[in-house]
Amino acid sequence: MSAAPTAAAPAPPSSTAAGVWRPRKTLRRWLGWAFQGLTIVSTLLGLALLAALLFDVFRDGAGQVDGHFLSSYPSRFPEQAGLRSALLGTLWMLGLTAVIAFPLGVGASIYLEEYAPDTWLTRFIQLNIANLAGVPSVVYGLLGLGLFVRWFGLGRSVLAGSMTMALLILPLIIVASREALRAVPDSLREGAFALGATRWQMVRRTVLPAAAGGILTGTILALARAIGETAPLITIGALTYIAFDPQGPMDLFTVLPIQIFNWVSLPQKGFADLAAGGIVVLLLVLLIANAAAVALRYRMQRRLQ
Amino acid sequence: MRKISRRRMLRAAGMGSLAAAGAAALAACGEAQAVTKEVPVERAAPQIVEVTAPPGPMQGTILVDGSSTVGPVTQAVAEEFQKQFPNVRVPVGISGTGGGFKKFCIQETDISDASRFIKSGEQDLCAANGVGYIELPVAIDGIAVVVNPQNTWIGDSISVDELTRMWAPEAEDAVTTWGQIRDGLPDEPLLLYGPGTDSGTYDYFTKAVNGEEGASRGDFTPSEDDNVLVQGVAGDAGAIGFFGLAYYEQNKDLLKALQVDGGQGPVFPTVDNVLSGAYAPLSRVILIYVSTQAAERPEVQTFIEFYMKNAANLVGSVGYVQLPDEMYETALQRFEERKTGTVTALEGVSATPNSVMEAWKAGA
């Protein structure tokens, strides 16, 4: 900001006739271009890094991904091994975590934004939720181990793992949903009230549809984090070698990141390629989930219009 | 409106090149995807000894957890076992030897993988919770001491005394060059790599080299992932590290293993030397512990019988050295007789197959 006035400042005394305003159009235009160039470079840098990462992973791993890889259980022979149990475990966990965390997170954010009075207690709660979003994931793992695995007696089940993950991503969902709700202009709320709507009708018919896009985006980003987390699941005792499909929420399970981690740490060379293949599958699961969310959001927005 | 104008500006300023870069990246991905997968090599399936199941349905879940060193052995056995008994599920966790016992002794698991004998503290924990256990050796593992191939000054061997000088707690911040290890070595920086403190390998090495389990200098680079240690030692001329023999065998081109002199002359970590006990003190018996409660279940009994009858065939495929056949037979016999407890006299000491057999005889 400080550079702009200097550039456009009155001409120095050495210049021509006193008081003639010189716009210095070339310099200002040049500065504008330079700034634009910088922003493009920063965009491209991020994209280039992502492309390099994807290229590297796909080069090593894409050849591994085939029907056999997806439908086989782990094996001590790299060429026979697959990640069926880990993939199913990840899908189970993803689904259960979404079912648990989404209503709780959106509910909490609606209360905080639309109902809660603006008191010190509310502000205190809000501050703590924001802080919880920064707590290391291992801490949630320890909480899950004590609370869900041992106290609730859920054992090392998919349900215990999903509940732990739901705890982990709840603050993220709440923070993102609150931002989305806050972005809904008050004029919409006032309009609804003016038409005689109750607070519940106003939230359901006006605010929620308008905020749905932001809420869904926040939830998907939070779930994406849950897919990649390993530490809390290892803490609650998710297993490494599983050669059967999870039969229900109370069954034992493993997930893709744990399977990848396990393959990376084995001495035999073939497993490193399998790990790359596992990463490709993990990325695909993530991309499919994201695409589904984008499609859902698009449909909701169109309905709103 | 703001959005549209911003997009238009960007497009004017060379969005085209960005799109081109994206397209190129996508094309590259597509190409990589098309790379044909190598035709899987059919390995000669190891000869599996089938076991006869007791009458009645064979089903259930056998929970195993513990050492990451023993994990691959149990996974190999579980893989073959589940081919014969598809209704029995054998999930295997990797929490480390200590972490495994913590779960085993509060009845959360049926079998615990261990790369060392059970410690007295863990025995107390099991006793306090009424958990009895049967101790069964499954293989032998050597701990390789490796240096970078560029390290020409060390020669081919290292003595246990020199290892002690290097790893002792007193060496922290004091012993930092190779010159301090042996007279005549250059003052090259000394960089140490080893498994993390939760691993049984670390416990075993510190006991064998420094005389006390867990006693070592703290200023070394630890990793729970042995492949990280391999990369660390391979990347630095002054590095030295230790880990399971299997990781050396798979990375012979990157590392140089040293002969270890435990007082009887330098010995190279070969299969024969590990089996005979000549590679002392850095070879060790790795084991599983079965809880006596679990041992009452028919599927666990069948699994243990399968384990003891097939371990000899399977341990080689995951990088370990098999025990003498006689030892698996005796171990199975001890399981059937429900001989509980540990060969405590051997806790932490270099346990060779012979010393375990002798301890069994003395105890029986």
XYZ file of C-alpha atoms in Angstrom:
669
model
C 0.000 0.000 0.000
C 2.791 2.386 0.818
C 4.368 1.981 -2.583
C 1.353 3.185 -4.527
C 1.230 6.768 -3.190
C 4.971 7.111 -3.787
C 4.579 6.036 -7.389
C 1.744 8.467 -7.945
C 3.317 11.255 -5.825
C 3.725 14.759 -7.258
C 6.613 14.970 -9.643
C 10.023 15.862 -8.226
C 11.111 19.516 -8.589
C 13.503 18.715 -11.431
C 10.624 17.875 -13.748
C 8.908 20.257 -16.145
C 6.510 23.064 -15.416
C 5.380 23.366 -11.796
C 2.311 21.480 -10.683
C 1.752 19.474 -13.861
C 0.241 16.149 -12.823
C 2.091 13.273 -14.359
C 0.103 10.054 -14.185
C 3.179 7.772 -14.782
C 0.865 5.383 -16.470
C 3.637 3.099 -17.722
C 5.129 2.546 -14.296
C 1.778 1.916 -12.635
C 0.690 -0.432 -15.350
C 4.001 -2.231 -15.095
C 3.621 -2.620 -11.320
C 0.149 -3.985 -11.850
C 1.409 -6.565 -14.273
C 4.240 -7.538 -11.961
C 1.835 -8.175 -9.117
C -0.453 -10.169 -11.347
C 2.543 -12.163 -12.519
C 3.490 -12.941 -8.922
C 0.040 -14.271 -8.142
C 0.114 -16.440 -11.242
C 3.537 -17.791 -10.303
C 2.300 -18.729 -6.842
C -0.707 -20.472 -8.372
C 1.426 -22.337 -10.881
C 3.971 -23.323 -8.232
C 1.296 -25.042 -6.182
C -0.135 -26.729 -9.250
C 3.282 -27.813 -10.485
C 4.124 -29.380 -7.124
C 0.813 -31.217 -7.116
C 1.354 -32.387 -10.683
C 4.881 -33.589 -9.848
C 3.586 -35.473 -6.819
C 0.773 -37.074 -8.792
C 3.113 -37.956 -11.630
C 5.628 -39.567 -9.278
C 3.010 -41.586 -7.427
C 1.203 -42.641 -10.583
C 4.432 -43.661 -12.310
C 5.326 -46.034 -9.464
C 1.867 -47.082 -8.445
C -0.595 -46.975 -11.315
C 0.781 -50.192 -12.806
C -0.012 -51.939 -9.523
C -3.669 -51.055 -9.487
C -5.774 -53.709 -11.141
C -8.648 -55.975 -10.240
C -6.387 -58.427 -8.467
C -4.816 -55.685 -6.352
C -8.228 -54.392 -5.263
C -9.791 -57.777 -4.580
C -6.971 -59.668 -2.824
C -6.032 -59.766 0.816
C -2.514 -58.885 1.991
C 0.124 -61.544 1.455
C 3.788 -62.090 2.238
C 4.409 -62.327 -1.516
C 4.271 -58.845 -3.087
C 2.875 -60.174 -6.367
C -0.050 -61.853 -4.593
C -0.847 -59.059 -2.176
C -3.806 -56.717 -2.409
C -5.597 -54.214 -0.265
C -9.177 -55.443 -0.283
C -9.528 -55.450 3.497
C -7.917 -52.017 3.855
C -10.081 -50.483 1.118
C -13.283 -51.879 2.630
C -12.143 -50.735 6.074
C -11.544 -47.212 4.790
C -14.975 -47.110 3.112
C -16.667 -48.388 6.272
C -14.866 -45.844 8.386
C -15.555 -43.011 5.956
C -19.281 -43.782 5.899
C -19.678 -44.200 9.648
C -17.593 -41.118 10.409
C -19.713 -39.011 8.061
C -22.939 -40.338 9.588
C -21.723 -39.525 13.105
C -19.862 -36.271 12.549
C -22.074 -34.477 10.014
C -25.299 -34.132 12.067
C -23.385 -33.348 15.265
C -21.143 -30.768 13.614
C -23.889 -29.019 11.654
C -26.197 -29.128 14.672
C -23.597 -27.514 16.905
C -22.829 -24.798 14.374
C -26.545 -23.992 13.843
C -26.970 -23.658 17.588
C -23.927 -21.417 17.940
C -24.829 -19.195 14.991
C -28.622 -19.052 15.044
C -29.764 -19.742 18.583
C -27.064 -19.130 21.170
C -27.121 -15.748 22.899
C -23.916 -13.768 22.563
C -22.612 -14.267 26.098
C -19.112 -14.879 27.463
C -19.979 -18.572 27.755
C -20.810 -18.848 24.053
C -17.627 -17.024 23.129
C -15.673 -19.318 25.456
C -17.160 -22.391 23.773
C -16.402 -20.973 20.318
C -12.809 -20.234 21.269
C -12.326 -23.764 22.558
C -13.785 -25.355 19.456
C -11.348 -23.363 17.360
C -8.521 -24.550 19.618
C -9.668 -28.174 19.399
C -9.212 -28.001 15.631
C -5.475 -27.662 16.257
C -5.021 -30.522 18.742
C -2.654 -33.239 17.422
C -4.483 -36.316 16.177
C -2.656 -38.712 18.517
C -4.397 -37.020 21.442
C -7.750 -37.935 19.918
C -6.463 -41.485 19.512
C -5.685 -41.696 23.227
C -9.111 -40.291 24.045
C -10.725 -42.844 21.723
C -8.740 -45.673 23.312
C -9.802 -44.725 26.832
C -13.374 -43.715 26.049
C -14.659 -45.840 23.171
C -12.399 -48.905 23.095
C -12.125 -49.564 26.839
C -14.903 -47.664 28.681
C -17.723 -48.131 26.158
C -16.348 -51.614 25.505
C -16.472 -51.223 21.730
C -13.115 -52.947 21.303
C -10.990 -52.343 18.239
C -14.067 -52.054 16.038
C -14.816 -49.924 12.998
C -17.355 -48.122 15.171
C -14.745 -47.186 17.794
C -12.418 -45.988 15.049
C -15.147 -43.984 13.342
C -16.210 -42.345 16.593
C -12.605 -41.364 17.265
C -12.311 -39.916 13.769
C -15.637 -38.126 14.200
C -14.257 -36.460 17.340
C -11.155 -35.488 15.405
C -13.028 -33.771 12.586
C -15.961 -32.319 14.561
C -14.156 -29.031 15.296
C -13.241 -28.692 11.616
C -16.854 -29.224 10.534
C -18.179 -26.822 13.167
C -15.740 -24.062 12.250
C -16.406 -24.422 8.500
C -20.192 -24.641 8.946
C -20.252 -21.564 11.166
C -18.367 -19.617 8.534
C -20.913 -20.740 5.931
C -23.863 -19.780 8.137
C -22.324 -16.412 8.927
C -21.949 -15.698 5.220
C -25.732 -15.852 4.763
C -26.856 -12.212 4.711
C -29.095 -11.085 7.563
C -31.523 -9.633 5.064
C -32.592 -13.194 4.210
C -33.275 -13.941 7.867
C -35.157 -10.688 8.325
C -37.174 -11.383 5.189
C -38.182 -14.786 6.516
C -39.183 -13.333 9.868
C -41.121 -10.594 8.137
C -43.174 -13.221 6.356
C -44.072 -14.719 9.705
C -41.663 -17.633 9.757
C -40.619 -19.101 13.105
C -36.914 -19.370 13.870
C -36.957 -23.081 12.943
C -38.714 -22.375 9.633
C -36.273 -19.579 8.913
C -33.269 -21.866 9.569
C -34.676 -24.773 7.615
C -36.100 -22.953 4.576
C -33.783 -20.006 4.195
C -30.459 -20.195 6.027
C -29.567 -23.870 5.622
C -30.178 -24.040 1.841
C -28.164 -20.879 1.360
C -25.279 -22.203 3.473
C -25.410 -25.800 2.201
C -22.572 -25.362 -0.263
C -20.110 -24.082 2.313
C -21.178 -26.656 4.893
C -20.729 -29.532 2.450
C -17.334 -28.267 1.330
C -16.167 -28.008 4.917
C -17.445 -31.490 5.722
C -15.751 -33.038 2.714
C -12.438 -31.395 3.546
C -12.755 -32.690 7.102
C -13.576 -36.218 5.889
C -10.602 -36.074 3.544
C -8.440 -35.466 6.576
C -10.027 -38.448 8.323
C -9.237 -40.715 5.358
C -5.548 -39.930 5.579
C -5.105 -40.115 9.345
C -3.154 -43.059 10.725
C -1.944 -42.104 14.177
C -5.250 -42.140 16.093
C -6.215 -45.497 14.579
C -2.888 -47.064 15.495
C -3.356 -45.703 19.010
C -6.782 -47.292 19.394
C -5.312 -50.546 18.072
C -6.463 -50.898 14.479
C -4.725 -53.965 13.131
C -2.153 -54.276 10.390
C -2.835 -57.673 8.880
C -6.475 -58.441 8.150
C -7.474 -61.122 5.664
C -11.241 -60.844 5.893
C -13.954 -58.270 5.139
C -15.470 -56.247 7.958
C -18.940 -57.725 8.528
C -20.443 -54.841 10.474
C -19.724 -51.811 12.635
C -18.461 -53.978 15.486
C -15.924 -55.900 13.409
C -12.138 -55.562 13.411
C -10.661 -53.478 10.637
C -7.654 -51.870 9.033
C -7.471 -48.842 6.726
C -5.487 -47.831 3.647
C -2.925 -45.557 5.375
C -2.038 -48.325 7.844
C -1.678 -50.860 5.039
C 0.539 -48.440 3.091
C 2.619 -47.707 6.176
C 3.036 -51.428 6.790
C 4.162 -52.109 3.217
C 6.647 -49.234 3.272
C 8.322 -50.664 6.367
C 8.830 -54.202 5.012
C 12.318 -55.154 3.824
C 11.358 -56.827 0.534
C 11.583 -54.411 -2.408
C 8.309 -55.373 -4.089
C 6.289 -53.928 -1.228
C 7.474 -50.374 -1.921
C 5.694 -50.528 -5.304
C 2.603 -51.923 -3.610
C 2.686 -48.962 -1.248
C 2.718 -46.612 -4.258
C -0.262 -48.511 -5.649
C -1.991 -48.123 -2.292
C -1.401 -44.374 -2.401
C -2.993 -44.212 -5.859
C -6.068 -46.039 -4.542
C -6.203 -43.716 -1.530
C -6.053 -40.682 -3.837
C -8.781 -42.132 -6.043
C -11.069 -42.715 -3.056
C -10.450 -39.124 -2.039
C -11.114 -37.745 -5.525
C -14.305 -39.783 -5.919
C -15.578 -38.559 -2.558
C -14.755 -34.975 -3.512
C -16.409 -35.301 -6.905
C -19.546 -36.690 -5.285
C -19.644 -33.720 -2.945
C -19.183 -31.216 -5.759
C -21.996 -32.861 -7.721
C -24.242 -32.822 -4.662
C -23.486 -29.173 -4.000
C -24.191 -28.240 -7.597
C -27.567 -29.957 -7.489
C -28.517 -28.240 -4.248
C -27.537 -24.843 -5.549
C -29.513 -25.335 -8.718
C -32.571 -26.329 -6.731
C -32.197 -23.194 -4.674
C -32.207 -20.992 -7.743
C -20.074 -9.861 -10.890
C -16.736 -9.573 -9.104
C -16.039 -13.217 -9.751
C -16.612 -12.989 -13.459
C -14.377 -9.970 -13.943
C -11.583 -11.576 -11.939
C -11.738 -14.717 -14.051
C -11.734 -12.747 -17.253
C -8.644 -10.836 -16.138
C -6.811 -14.019 -15.276
C -7.672 -15.559 -18.568
C -6.320 -12.496 -20.335
C -3.111 -12.751 -18.358
C -2.179 -16.190 -19.540
C -4.608 -18.701 -18.153
C -3.948 -20.487 -21.416
C -0.471 -21.521 -20.384
C -1.836 -22.790 -17.094
C -4.398 -24.935 -18.827
C -1.685 -26.270 -21.101
C 0.451 -27.226 -18.109
C -2.507 -28.989 -16.538
C -3.228 -30.873 -19.727
C 0.397 -31.928 -20.020
C 0.361 -33.241 -16.466
C -2.821 -35.170 -17.150
C -1.374 -36.636 -20.300
C 1.720 -37.685 -18.381
C -0.436 -39.404 -15.813
C -2.324 -41.194 -18.530
C 0.880 -42.434 -20.060
C 2.179 -43.693 -16.744
C -1.074 -45.458 -16.162
C -0.688 -47.348 -19.385
C 2.625 -48.909 -18.300
C 2.034 -52.618 -18.355
C 2.318 -54.488 -15.125
C 5.029 -57.094 -14.946
C 3.749 -60.594 -15.309
C 3.564 -61.934 -11.764
C 6.227 -64.511 -11.087
C 4.745 -67.715 -9.777
C 6.823 -68.609 -6.789
C 7.131 -72.207 -5.819
C 4.540 -72.470 -3.095
C 6.235 -73.605 0.101
C 5.272 -77.042 1.237
C 2.524 -76.598 3.754
C 1.884 -79.278 6.314
C -1.868 -79.486 6.797
C -3.130 -80.268 10.248
C -6.187 -82.261 11.195
C -8.839 -80.210 12.899
C -10.599 -81.513 15.980
C -14.255 -82.485 15.406
C -16.752 -79.656 15.514
C -16.933 -76.371 13.618
C -13.638 -74.549 13.152
C -14.364 -70.876 13.476
C -13.561 -67.851 15.563
C -11.101 -64.995 15.701
C -7.564 -65.349 17.032
C -6.241 -61.915 18.008
C -2.494 -61.468 17.622
C -0.481 -58.335 18.374
C 3.085 -57.385 19.237
C 6.530 -57.107 17.694
C 6.991 -55.751 14.201
C 9.929 -58.167 13.840
C 7.802 -61.246 14.530
C 4.690 -59.837 12.811
C 5.694 -60.958 9.301
C 6.229 -64.555 10.524
C 2.829 -64.722 12.187
C 1.237 -63.074 9.132
C 2.782 -65.694 6.859
C 1.494 -68.497 9.081
C -1.928 -66.832 9.341
C -2.077 -66.456 5.554
C -1.516 -70.178 4.988
C -3.674 -71.200 7.954
C -6.649 -69.266 6.624
C -6.335 -71.090 3.310
C -6.986 -74.364 5.112
C -9.484 -72.934 7.623
C -11.281 -70.028 5.917
C -13.707 -69.598 8.824
C -10.993 -68.834 11.335
C -9.868 -65.216 11.231
C -6.373 -64.312 12.391
C -5.809 -60.538 12.396
C -2.281 -59.430 13.326
C -1.431 -56.070 14.858
C 1.977 -54.440 15.190
C 2.300 -52.525 18.450
C 5.891 -53.458 19.252
C 6.917 -56.155 21.724
C 6.209 -53.978 24.760
C 2.932 -52.625 23.380
C 1.853 -56.166 22.548
C 2.434 -57.401 26.102
C 0.478 -54.442 27.500
C -2.565 -55.682 25.562
C -1.827 -59.391 26.077
C -1.605 -59.070 29.864
C -5.031 -57.434 30.142
C -6.600 -60.171 28.000
C -7.111 -58.000 24.939
C -5.202 -60.432 22.719
C -4.797 -64.212 22.486
C -1.233 -64.400 21.189
C 1.606 -61.905 21.617
C 4.494 -61.609 19.167
C 7.781 -60.864 20.933
C 11.298 -60.253 19.666
C 12.687 -60.788 23.175
C 11.753 -62.750 26.289
C 9.019 -61.339 28.515
C 10.349 -58.824 31.074
C 9.746 -59.185 34.814
C 7.488 -56.114 34.850
C 5.359 -57.658 32.112
C 5.277 -60.975 33.993
C 3.924 -59.126 37.020
C 1.275 -57.377 34.929
C 0.135 -60.707 33.467
C 0.092 -62.317 36.909
C -1.926 -59.437 38.357
C -4.577 -60.007 35.688
C -4.515 -63.784 35.972
C -3.090 -64.270 32.490
C -0.941 -67.368 32.128
C 1.166 -67.856 29.037
C 3.014 -70.519 27.099
C 6.294 -69.390 25.551
C 7.072 -70.730 22.072
C 10.159 -69.843 20.022
C 9.477 -69.439 16.297
C 12.741 -68.377 14.613
C 16.152 -66.787 15.068
C 17.045 -63.308 13.940
C 20.491 -61.792 13.710
C 21.033 -58.094 14.349
C 23.271 -56.760 11.586
C 25.732 -53.964 12.322
C 26.074 -51.997 9.097
C 28.144 -49.112 7.784
C 28.235 -47.140 4.562
C 30.180 -48.869 1.741
C 32.393 -45.759 1.500
C 33.578 -46.388 5.029
C 36.889 -48.045 4.182
C 38.687 -47.174 7.386
C 36.756 -49.489 9.706
C 37.871 -52.614 7.835
C 35.629 -55.690 7.940
C 34.925 -56.159 11.593
C 34.066 -54.452 14.830
C 34.340 -55.767 18.353
C 31.621 -55.662 20.975
C 33.899 -53.470 23.117
C 34.077 -50.947 20.305
C 30.294 -51.049 19.960
C 30.009 -50.422 23.685
C 32.373 -47.453 23.415
C 30.134 -46.121 20.670
C 26.699 -46.729 22.213
C 27.291 -46.433 25.978
C 25.212 -43.808 27.818
C 28.482 -42.045 28.758
C 29.353 -41.652 25.076
C 26.583 -39.089 24.632
C 28.068 -35.820 23.335
C 31.562 -37.219 24.117
C 32.260 -39.836 21.445
C 31.608 -38.115 18.141
C 34.321 -39.302 15.746
C 35.556 -42.658 14.468
C 39.017 -41.813 15.810
C 37.684 -42.215 19.338
C 36.484 -45.747 18.644
C 39.726 -47.392 17.621
C 43.322 -46.160 17.451
C 44.367 -45.255 13.944
C 40.905 -44.466 12.589
C 40.425 -41.026 11.013
C 38.553 -38.264 12.801
C 35.507 -38.676 10.591
C 32.191 -37.728 12.210
C 30.363 -40.682 13.745
C 26.632 -40.840 13.005
C 24.537 -43.439 14.770
C 21.256 -44.963 13.577
C 19.119 -47.424 15.498
C 15.553 -48.647 16.056
C 13.306 -46.625 18.368
C 13.189 -47.283 22.092
C 9.850 -49.177 21.868
C 11.350 -51.911 19.751
C 12.528 -55.249 21.055
C 15.569 -54.936 18.777
C 16.668 -51.828 20.662
C 16.120 -53.564 24.017
C 18.079 -56.567 22.867
C 20.985 -54.630 21.393
C 21.398 -52.375 24.434
C 21.344 -55.371 26.758
C 23.903 -57.246 24.669
C 26.210 -54.282 24.080
C 25.755 -52.033 27.126
C 24.777 -54.692 29.657
C 21.458 -53.103 30.536
C 18.203 -53.076 28.620
C 17.375 -49.623 27.322
C 20.700 -48.120 28.426
C 22.272 -46.224 25.563
C 23.224 -42.746 24.507
C 20.291 -40.642 23.451
C 21.907 -38.694 20.634
C 21.371 -41.184 17.835
C 18.849 -41.075 15.015
C 16.025 -43.470 15.919
C 13.318 -44.788 13.618
C 10.625 -47.411 14.083
C 10.835 -47.989 10.345
C 13.952 -49.990 9.541
C 13.900 -48.858 5.908
C 14.522 -45.322 7.173
C 17.617 -46.605 8.984
C 18.768 -48.294 5.781
C 18.428 -45.013 3.890
C 20.186 -43.112 6.675
C 23.230 -45.356 6.736
C 23.323 -45.602 2.931
C 23.343 -41.821 2.653
C 26.233 -40.937 4.921
C 29.849 -42.134 4.819
C 30.317 -41.772 8.586
C 27.137 -43.605 9.555
C 26.738 -46.861 11.457
C 23.488 -48.557 12.404
C 21.930 -51.801 13.522
C 18.701 -53.639 12.608
C 17.328 -57.055 11.726
C 19.336 -59.148 9.272
C 16.443 -59.258 6.773
C 16.852 -55.539 6.079
C 20.536 -56.010 5.340
C 19.846 -58.988 3.069
C 17.448 -56.867 0.989
C 19.861 -53.920 0.764
C 23.248 -55.569 0.286
C 24.086 -53.188 -2.564
C 23.623 -50.120 -0.329
C 25.228 -51.280 2.886
C 28.236 -53.072 4.270
C 27.636 -55.487 7.143
C 30.446 -55.853 9.651
C 31.727 -58.992 11.248
C 31.126 -58.800 14.973
C 33.775 -59.956 17.425
C 32.178 -61.051 20.679
C 35.494 -62.346 22.076
C 35.764 -65.470 19.905
C 37.033 -63.722 16.793
C 35.068 -61.819 14.134
C 31.959 -63.574 12.812
C 29.892 -62.536 9.782
C 26.086 -62.598 10.160
C 25.271 -65.548 7.921
C 22.411 -67.994 8.310
C 24.763 -70.716 9.560
C 26.484 -68.472 12.063
C 23.175 -67.196 13.392
C 21.766 -70.725 13.717
C 24.835 -72.140 15.432
C 25.019 -69.255 17.869
C 28.501 -68.276 16.610
C 27.181 -64.841 15.699
C 27.103 -63.820 19.344
C 25.912 -61.788 21.113
C 23.775 -60.289 18.364
C 21.563 -63.213 17.424
C 18.384 -63.860 19.260
C 15.436 -66.188 19.398
C 12.115 -64.566 18.514
C 8.962 -65.936 20.090
C 5.211 -65.968 20.498
C 3.305 -66.113 23.788
C -0.059 -67.882 23.912
C -2.427 -67.139 26.772
C -3.615 -70.218 28.654
C -7.242 -69.057 28.397
C -6.971 -68.864 24.608
C -5.186 -72.223 24.519
C -8.444 -73.884 25.621
C -10.103 -72.919 22.328
C -9.939 -75.525 19.540
C -9.125 -72.960 16.808
C -6.173 -71.642 18.824
C -4.900 -75.172 19.457
C -5.104 -75.937 15.758
C -3.419 -72.646 14.869
C -0.492 -73.304 17.212
C -0.087 -76.828 15.862
C -0.096 -75.372 12.342
C 2.382 -72.670 13.408
C 4.885 -75.115 14.901
C 4.620 -77.540 11.982
C 5.006 -74.894 9.269
C 7.239 -72.246 10.818
C 10.353 -74.008 9.519
C 9.065 -73.635 5.945
C 7.759 -70.111 6.299
C 10.312 -68.098 8.287
C 12.798 -68.137 5.417
C 10.360 -66.409 3.057
C 10.133 -63.428 5.391
C 13.858 -63.171 6.054
C 14.549 -65.121 9.237
C 16.461 -68.240 10.147
C 14.522 -71.349 11.066
C 15.089 -73.245 14.287
C 16.173 -76.894 14.282
C 13.175 -79.177 13.584
C 13.604 -80.848 16.937
C 12.976 -77.536 18.627
C 9.606 -76.941 16.958
C 8.576 -80.472 17.948
C 9.573 -79.917 21.555
C 7.846 -76.538 21.603
C 4.601 -78.074 20.313
C 4.879 -80.783 22.928
C 5.331 -78.147 25.622
C 2.242 -76.361 24.310
C 0.186 -79.541 24.447
C 1.384 -80.114 28.002
C 0.522 -76.455 28.788
C 3.973 -75.697 30.186
C 3.529 -72.099 31.301
C 6.064 -69.510 32.355
C 9.243 -68.248 30.762
C 12.831 -69.418 30.594
C 13.567 -66.444 32.814
C 17.237 -67.217 33.183
C 17.599 -66.238 29.539
C 15.831 -62.900 29.767
C 17.824 -60.476 27.704
C 20.842 -62.738 27.333
C 21.986 -64.033 23.972
C 19.611 -66.961 23.625
C 20.690 -69.581 21.124
C 18.499 -72.538 20.219
C 20.811 -74.745 22.248
C 20.617 -72.630 25.370
C 16.825 -72.594 25.154
C 16.719 -76.363 24.716
C 19.013 -76.824 27.698
C 16.906 -74.507 29.817
C 13.823 -76.521 28.838
C 15.494 -79.753 29.831
C 16.666 -78.302 33.133
C 13.196 -76.919 33.818
C 11.398 -80.127 32.885
